[in-house]
Amino acid sequence: MSRYAVLYFATLAVLLGFDIPYLGIVAKGFFQSQVGEMLGDVRPVPAVLFYLLYVVGVLIFVSAAADATWRSTLLYGALFGLFCYATFELTALAMLKQWTWAVVVMDIGWGVFVTAVSATAGLLIADWATPRG
């Protein structure tokens, strides 16, 4: 398997491993209490497309560079998460009456964390499984 494939699937696995339990257990009650009427059932196709495309973005902008290190992926993963999650959250806050600052702050913080960790763990797994050289 190519290094890019390993990097992609490792990053995706780590992201899903953190995000699904977070959304399904940890944050579910919080989001329900904040914007409950707006929440519906998860539509699988858009959700799957988000994860598949988001990881492509992580690789392009964060971890696929030949000189990527765990330190750089941690930093740039955090920044990528900040910009992506803030784009959605601040747009939602600007346009949706029921969106709250508490949701914005919590979700942006989560996006920073989960993207930094996923990018870094994906890189470390890819370095272990398919060393550069």
Backbone as a printed PyTorch tensor [residue, N CA C, xyz], in Angstrom:
tensor([[[  0.8470,  -1.1750,   0.0000],
         [  0.0000,   0.0000,   0.0000],
         [  0.8930,   1.2380,   0.0000]],

        [[  0.5180,   2.2360,  -0.7470],
         [  1.3340,   3.4370,  -0.8440],
         [  1.3010,   4.2170,   0.4680]],

        [[  2.3130,   5.0230,   0.6650],
         [  2.3970,   5.8490,   1.8740],
         [  1.1820,   6.7710,   1.9970]],

        [[  0.7420,   7.3620,   0.8840],
         [ -0.4120,   8.2630,   0.9290],
         [ -1.6840,   7.5320,   1.3620]],

        [[ -1.8500,   6.3140,   0.8940],
         [ -3.0250,   5.5260,   1.2920],
         [ -2.9670,   5.2130,   2.7890]],

        [[ -1.7980,   4.8280,   3.2720],
         [ -1.6440,   4.5540,   4.7020],
         [ -1.9070,   5.8170,   5.5110]],

        [[ -1.3440,   6.9250,   5.0660],
         [ -1.5460,   8.2040,   5.7500],
         [ -3.0230,   8.5790,   5.7610]],

        [[ -3.6940,   8.4020,   4.6310],
         [ -5.1130,   8.7360,   4.5280],
         [ -5.9460,   7.8730,   5.4710]],

        [[ -5.8010,   6.5640,   5.3650],
         [ -6.6540,   5.6750,   6.1570],
         [ -6.3290,   5.7380,   7.6430]],

        [[ -5.0730,   5.9370,   7.9850],
         [ -4.7090,   6.0880,   9.4010],
         [ -5.3250,   7.3590,   9.9740]],

        [[ -5.2330,   8.4540,   9.2390],
         [ -5.8200,   9.7240,   9.6910],
         [ -7.3270,   9.6030,   9.8080]],

        [[ -7.9580,   8.9910,   8.8230],
         [ -9.4050,   8.7920,   8.8450],
         [ -9.8240,   7.9390,  10.0440]],

        [[ -9.1070,   6.8540,  10.2890],
         [ -9.4480,   5.9640,  11.4030],
         [ -9.3360,   6.6850,  12.7450]],

        [[ -8.2810,   7.4660,  12.9190],
         [ -8.1140,   8.2000,  14.1700],
         [ -9.2190,   9.2510,  14.3120]],

        [[ -9.4970,   9.9740,  13.2420],
         [-10.5440,  10.9900,  13.2760],
         [-11.8920,  10.3700,  13.6610]],

        [[-12.2680,   9.2890,  12.9990],
         [-13.5330,   8.6290,  13.3150],
         [-13.5280,   8.0470,  14.7220]],

        [[-12.3890,   7.5190,  15.1290],
         [-12.2760,   6.9410,  16.4640],
         [-12.4910,   7.9480,  17.5790]],

        [[-12.1620,   9.1990,  17.3160],
         [-12.4130,  10.2640,  18.2830],
         [-13.7780,  10.9140,  18.0770]],

        [[-14.1180,  11.1930,  16.8300],
         [-15.2820,  12.0280,  16.5350],
         [-16.6130,  11.3150,  16.7740]],

        [[-16.7180,  10.0690,  16.4080],
         [-17.9880,   9.3630,  16.5660],
         [-18.3770,   9.2360,  18.0420]],

        [[-17.4790,   8.7720,  18.9210],
         [-17.8650,   8.7410,  20.3470],
         [-18.1220,  10.1390,  20.9170]],

        [[-17.3420,  11.1150,  20.5030],
         [-17.5460,  12.4810,  20.9860],
         [-18.9400,  12.9840,  20.6200]],

        [[-19.2910,  12.8520,  19.3480],
         [-20.5980,  13.3430,  18.8900],
         [-21.7540,  12.5090,  19.4330]],

        [[-21.5520,  11.2070,  19.5320],
         [-22.6370,  10.3250,  19.9470],
         [-22.8550,  10.2390,  21.4390]],

        [[-21.8160,  10.5290,  22.2230],
         [-21.9290,  10.3650,  23.6700],
         [-21.6330,  11.6650,  24.4070]],

        [[-20.4450,  12.1870,  24.2190],
         [-19.9770,  13.3240,  25.0130],
         [-20.7590,  14.5890,  24.7140]],

        [[-20.8510,  14.9700,  23.4520],
         [-21.4360,  16.2600,  23.0840],
         [-22.9290,  16.1970,  22.7800]],

        [[-23.4810,  15.0130,  22.6820],
         [-24.8750,  14.8730,  22.2590],
         [-25.8300,  15.6720,  23.1510]],

        [[-25.7340,  15.5010,  24.4370],
         [-26.6120,  16.2170,  25.3580],
         [-26.4040,  17.7160,  25.3100]],

        [[-25.1500,  18.1220,  25.1720],
         [-24.8440,  19.5500,  25.0980],
         [-25.4910,  20.1790,  23.8680]],

        [[-25.2870,  19.5740,  22.7120],
         [-25.8710,  20.1180,  21.4850],
         [-27.3960,  20.1020,  21.5590]],

        [[-27.9440,  19.0380,  22.1190],
         [-29.3960,  18.9420,  22.2650],
         [-29.9330,  20.0820,  23.1220]],

        [[-29.2290,  20.3870,  24.2100],
         [-29.6960,  21.4590,  25.1000],
         [-29.5320,  22.8470,  24.4750]],

        [[-28.5660,  23.0050,  23.5940],
         [-28.2850,  24.3090,  23.0030],
         [-29.1150,  24.6020,  21.7640]],

        [[-29.1950,  23.6590,  20.8570],
         [-29.8660,  23.8840,  19.5670],
         [-30.7790,  22.7140,  19.1980]],

        [[-31.3700,  22.0960,  20.2040],
         [-32.1240,  20.8580,  20.0410],
         [-33.1370,  20.8260,  18.9240]],

        [[-33.9150,  21.8860,  18.7740],
         [-34.9590,  21.8840,  17.7520],
         [-34.3830,  21.8180,  16.3350]],

        [[-33.1580,  22.2450,  16.1850],
         [-32.5420,  22.2600,  14.8620],
         [-31.9410,  20.9110,  14.4840]],

        [[-31.6580,  20.0960,  15.4890],
         [-31.0090,  18.8190,  15.2280],
         [-32.0080,  17.8050,  14.7080]],

        [[-31.5780,  17.0700,  13.7350],
         [-32.3970,  15.9820,  13.2050],
         [-31.5540,  14.7220,  13.2240]],

        [[-32.0390,  13.7050,  12.5700],
         [-31.2620,  12.4860,  12.4290],
         [-30.0880,  12.7470,  11.4960]],

        [[-28.9820,  12.0860,  11.7730],
         [-27.7980,  12.2370,  10.9260],
         [-28.0910,  11.6320,   9.5610]],

        [[-27.7970,  12.3990,   8.5380],
         [-27.9320,  11.8870,   7.1690],
         [-26.5800,  11.2990,   6.7810]],

        [[-26.5270,   9.9960,   6.5250],
         [-25.2380,   9.3260,   6.3500],
         [-24.4040,   9.7910,   5.1570]],

        [[-25.0290,  10.0540,   4.0250],
         [-24.2430,  10.4080,   2.8300],
         [-23.4620,  11.7130,   3.0340]],

        [[-24.0880,  12.8070,   3.4830],
         [-23.3010,  14.0160,   3.7270],
         [-22.2450,  13.8130,   4.8140]],

        [[-22.5660,  13.0200,   5.8350],
         [-21.5910,  12.7730,   6.9040],
         [-20.3710,  12.0370,   6.3590]],

        [[-20.5960,  11.0030,   5.5860],
         [-19.4880,  10.2390,   4.9930],
         [-18.6690,  11.1370,   4.0640]],

        [[-19.3450,  11.9210,   3.2400],
         [-18.6260,  12.8310,   2.3350],
         [-17.7770,  13.8350,   3.1130]],

        [[-18.3170,  14.3670,   4.2120],
         [-17.5320,  15.2780,   5.0350],
         [-16.2310,  14.6170,   5.4730]],

        [[-16.3110,  13.4480,   6.0950],
         [-15.1030,  12.7960,   6.6160],
         [-14.1110,  12.4750,   5.5000]],

        [[-14.6060,  11.9530,   4.3830],
         [-13.7040,  11.6030,   3.2760],
         [-12.9870,  12.8360,   2.7290]],

        [[-13.7190,  13.9340,   2.5660],
         [-13.1190,  15.1610,   2.0290],
         [-12.2520,  15.8830,   3.0620]],

        [[-12.6740,  15.8810,   4.3050],
         [-11.9210,  16.5710,   5.3520],
         [-10.5250,  15.9700,   5.4820]],

        [[-10.4390,  14.6540,   5.4260],
         [ -9.1330,  14.0030,   5.5390],
         [ -8.2610,  14.3210,   4.3230]],

        [[ -8.8380,  14.4410,   3.1540],
         [ -8.0710,  14.8880,   1.9860],
         [ -7.4760,  16.2620,   2.2700]],

        [[ -8.2730,  17.1660,   2.8160],
         [ -7.7790,  18.4970,   3.1850],
         [ -6.6600,  18.4350,   4.2040]],

        [[ -6.8040,  17.5660,   5.1940],
         [ -5.7430,  17.4090,   6.2040],
         [ -4.4510,  16.9650,   5.5320]],

        [[ -4.5330,  16.0030,   4.6270],
         [ -3.3230,  15.5430,   3.9540],
         [ -2.7090,  16.6410,   3.0890]],

        [[ -3.5260,  17.3280,   2.3110],
         [ -3.0030,  18.3550,   1.4060],
         [ -2.3670,  19.5010,   2.1720]],

        [[ -3.0260,  19.9610,   3.2160],
         [ -2.5660,  21.1690,   3.9030],
         [ -1.7420,  20.9150,   5.1620]],

        [[ -1.6940,  19.6720,   5.6350],
         [ -1.0460,  19.4360,   6.9200],
         [  0.0270,  18.3540,   6.8810]],

        [[ -0.3290,  17.1360,   6.4760],
         [  0.5460,  16.0090,   6.7950],
         [  1.2320,  15.2910,   5.6440]],

        [[  0.8870,  15.5680,   4.4080],
         [  1.4650,  14.8000,   3.3000],
         [  2.7910,  15.3480,   2.7930]],

        [[  3.2120,  16.5010,   3.2600],
         [  4.4830,  17.0660,   2.8010],
         [  5.6390,  16.1450,   3.1910]],

        [[  6.6240,  16.0710,   2.3330],
         [  7.7670,  15.1970,   2.5870],
         [  8.5090,  15.5610,   3.8640]],

        [[  8.4580,  16.8210,   4.2530],
         [  9.1760,  17.2570,   5.4500],
         [  8.2740,  17.4020,   6.6800]],

        [[  7.0720,  16.8390,   6.6250],
         [  6.1510,  16.9300,   7.7610],
         [  6.7250,  16.1920,   8.9650]],

        [[  6.5980,  16.8020,  10.1170],
         [  7.0260,  16.1860,  11.3750],
         [  5.8320,  16.1350,  12.3110]],

        [[  5.9660,  15.4130,  13.4090],
         [  4.8480,  15.3730,  14.3550],
         [  4.5730,  16.7580,  14.9150]],

        [[  5.6090,  17.5690,  15.0700],
         [  5.4040,  18.9270,  15.5890],
         [  4.6530,  19.8060,  14.5800]],

        [[  5.0490,  19.6920,  13.3130],
         [  4.3790,  20.5150,  12.3000],
         [  2.9390,  20.0620,  12.0860]],

        [[  2.6860,  18.7440,  12.1290],
         [  1.3040,  18.2940,  11.9490],
         [  0.4440,  18.6730,  13.1520]],

        [[  1.0240,  18.6760,  14.3240],
         [  0.2700,  19.1040,  15.5010],
         [ -0.1310,  20.5720,  15.3730]],

        [[  0.8240,  21.4150,  14.9850],
         [  0.5500,  22.8420,  14.8270],
         [ -0.3930,  23.1140,  13.6570]],

        [[ -0.0400,  22.6300,  12.4800],
         [ -0.8530,  22.9330,  11.3050],
         [ -2.1890,  22.1900,  11.3070]],

        [[ -2.2350,  21.0300,  11.9530],
         [ -3.5110,  20.3390,  12.1330],
         [ -4.4450,  21.1620,  13.0090]],

        [[ -3.8980,  21.7250,  14.0820],
         [ -4.6990,  22.5860,  14.9600],
         [ -5.2030,  23.8070,  14.1970]],

        [[ -4.3360,  24.4120,  13.4090],
         [ -4.7440,  25.5920,  12.6410],
         [ -5.7710,  25.2420,  11.5700]],

        [[ -5.5680,  24.1300,  10.8810],
         [ -6.5430,  23.6990,   9.8700],
         [ -7.8970,  23.4490,  10.5290]],

        [[ -7.8960,  22.7700,  11.6680],
         [ -9.1340,  22.5420,  12.4060],
         [ -9.7850,  23.8440,  12.8310]],

        [[ -8.9740,  24.7810,  13.3040],
         [ -9.4920,  26.0890,  13.7050],
         [-10.1910,  26.7810,  12.5390]],

        [[ -9.5180,  26.8740,  11.4060],
         [-10.0840,  27.5850,  10.2590],
         [-11.3320,  26.8870,   9.7120]],

        [[-11.2820,  25.5550,   9.6040],
         [-12.4320,  24.8310,   9.0410],
         [-13.6330,  24.8810,   9.9690]],

        [[-13.4140,  24.5650,  11.2230],
         [-14.5380,  24.5560,  12.1560],
         [-15.0610,  25.9690,  12.4000]],

        [[-14.1790,  26.9530,  12.4770],
         [-14.6270,  28.3390,  12.6740],
         [-15.4370,  28.8150,  11.4720]],

        [[-15.0760,  28.4020,  10.2830],
         [-15.8420,  28.7840,   9.0940],
         [-17.2870,  28.3230,   9.2280]],

        [[-17.4640,  27.0630,   9.5760],
         [-18.8300,  26.5550,   9.7370],
         [-19.5330,  27.2160,  10.9120]],

        [[-18.8910,  27.2190,  12.0650],
         [-19.5440,  27.6870,  13.2900],
         [-19.9210,  29.1660,  13.2270]],

        [[-19.0330,  29.9900,  12.7420],
         [-19.3300,  31.4250,  12.6840],
         [-20.3770,  31.7420,  11.6170]],

        [[-20.3770,  30.9810,  10.5390],
         [-21.4290,  31.1340,   9.5330],
         [-22.7750,  30.7250,  10.1210]],

        [[-22.7990,  29.5980,  10.8360],
         [-24.0440,  29.1580,  11.4740],
         [-24.5210,  30.1910,  12.4880]],

        [[-23.5950,  30.7410,  13.2710],
         [-23.9670,  31.7500,  14.2630],
         [-24.5220,  33.0020,  13.5910]],

        [[-23.9630,  33.3600,  12.4600],
         [-24.4180,  34.5520,  11.7430],
         [-25.8000,  34.3530,  11.1160]],

        [[-26.1380,  33.1240,  10.7600],
         [-27.3490,  32.9120,   9.9690],
         [-28.4830,  32.1840,  10.6930]],

        [[-28.1950,  31.4690,  11.7320],
         [-29.2100,  30.6450,  12.3820],
         [-29.5570,  31.2060,  13.7540]],

        [[-30.8160,  31.5460,  13.9620],
         [-31.2510,  32.1960,  15.2020],
         [-30.9290,  31.3730,  16.4440]],

        [[-31.0420,  30.0800,  16.3550],
         [-30.8850,  29.2360,  17.5390],
         [-29.4320,  28.8600,  17.8410]],

        [[-28.5220,  29.1980,  16.9680],
         [-27.1160,  28.8400,  17.2050],
         [-26.5880,  29.6910,  18.3450]],

        [[-25.7230,  29.1180,  19.1790],
         [-25.2560,  29.8330,  20.3710],
         [-23.7330,  29.9530,  20.3860]],

        [[-23.2660,  30.9500,  21.1220],
         [-21.8220,  31.1180,  21.2980],
         [-21.2140,  29.9090,  22.0050]],

        [[-21.9560,  29.2980,  22.9120],
         [-21.4360,  28.1190,  23.6160],
         [-21.1430,  26.9860,  22.6300]],

        [[-22.0320,  26.7790,  21.6720],
         [-21.8140,  25.7560,  20.6440],
         [-20.5990,  26.1160,  19.8020]],

        [[-20.4850,  27.3730,  19.4270],
         [-19.3610,  27.8340,  18.6110],
         [-18.0370,  27.5470,  19.3130]],

        [[-17.9350,  27.9560,  20.5570],
         [-16.6800,  27.7900,  21.3040],
         [-16.3470,  26.3140,  21.4940]],

        [[-17.3380,  25.5300,  21.8920],
         [-17.0880,  24.1060,  22.1230],
         [-16.6830,  23.3910,  20.8390]],

        [[-17.3990,  23.6500,  19.7610],
         [-17.1360,  22.9300,  18.5180],
         [-15.8180,  23.3640,  17.8760]],

        [[-15.4870,  24.6340,  17.9360],
         [-14.1950,  25.0620,  17.3910],
         [-13.0630,  24.4430,  18.2080]],

        [[-13.2050,  24.4520,  19.5230],
         [-12.1850,  23.8130,  20.3640],
         [-12.0150,  22.3450,  20.0300]],

        [[-13.1380,  21.6610,  19.8130],
         [-13.0720,  20.2520,  19.4360],
         [-12.3980,  20.0890,  18.0740]],

        [[-12.7450,  20.9240,  17.1200],
         [-12.1460,  20.8370,  15.7870],
         [-10.6370,  21.0250,  15.8230]],

        [[-10.1670,  21.9610,  16.6420],
         [ -8.7280,  22.1830,  16.8040],
         [ -8.0770,  20.9150,  17.3470]],

        [[ -8.6480,  20.3800,  18.4210],
         [ -8.0870,  19.1950,  19.0660],
         [ -8.1030,  17.9780,  18.1470]],

        [[ -9.2870,  17.6350,  17.6230],
         [ -9.4150,  16.3870,  16.8800],
         [ -8.6110,  16.4170,  15.5780]],

        [[ -8.5020,  17.5650,  14.9430],
         [ -7.7350,  17.6440,  13.7040],
         [ -6.2410,  17.5460,  13.9930]],

        [[ -5.7810,  18.2260,  15.0300],
         [ -4.3620,  18.1500,  15.3910],
         [ -3.9670,  16.7200,  15.7600]],

        [[ -4.7760,  16.0760,  16.5710],
         [ -4.4760,  14.7090,  17.0100],
         [ -4.5620,  13.7300,  15.8410]],

        [[ -5.5760,  13.8490,  15.0140],
         [ -5.7420,  12.9340,  13.8790],
         [ -4.6060,  13.0710,  12.8770]],

        [[ -4.2490,  14.3160,  12.5570],
         [ -3.1570,  14.5390,  11.6090],
         [ -1.8430,  13.9860,  12.1530]],

        [[ -1.5910,  14.2290,  13.4220],
         [ -0.3260,  13.7900,  14.0270],
         [ -0.2760,  12.2770,  14.1640]],

        [[ -1.3340,  11.6850,  14.6620],
         [ -1.3600,  10.2240,  14.7890],
         [ -1.2890,   9.5540,  13.4190]],

        [[ -2.0000,  10.1120,  12.4340],
         [ -1.9300,   9.5600,  11.0830],
         [ -0.5170,   9.5820,  10.5340]],

        [[  0.1880,  10.6960,  10.7630],
         [  1.5810,  10.7930,  10.3040],
         [  2.4600,   9.7770,  11.0170]],

        [[  2.3230,   9.6530,  12.3180],
         [  3.1530,   8.7120,  13.0800],
         [  2.8930,   7.2710,  12.6620]],

        [[  1.6360,   6.9390,  12.4050],
         [  1.3080,   5.5900,  11.9260],
         [  1.8960,   5.3660,  10.5390]],

        [[  1.7640,   6.3470,   9.6510],
         [  2.3240,   6.2020,   8.3080],
         [  3.8470,   6.1030,   8.3480]],

        [[  4.4930,   6.8820,   9.2200],
         [  5.9510,   6.7810,   9.3580],
         [  6.3760,   5.4030,   9.8580]],

        [[  5.5770,   4.8330,  10.7220],
         [  5.8930,   3.4970,  11.2430],
         [  5.6400,   2.4100,  10.1860]],

        [[  4.5040,   2.4930,   9.4930],
         [  4.1180,   1.4550,   8.5370],
         [  4.8380,   1.5580,   7.2020]],

        [[  5.1000,   2.7860,   6.7490],
         [  5.7440,   2.9970,   5.4570],
         [  6.7920,   4.1100,   5.6270]],

        [[  7.9260,   3.7830,   6.2130],
         [  8.9310,   4.8190,   6.4830],
         [  9.3240,   5.5750,   5.2240]],

        [[  9.6000,   6.8460,   5.4290],
         [ 10.0540,   7.6800,   4.3180],
         [ 11.4930,   7.3090,   3.9790]],

        [[ 11.8100,   7.4970,   2.7400],
         [ 13.2000,   7.2200,   2.4370],
         [ 13.3980,   6.9140,   1.0480]]])
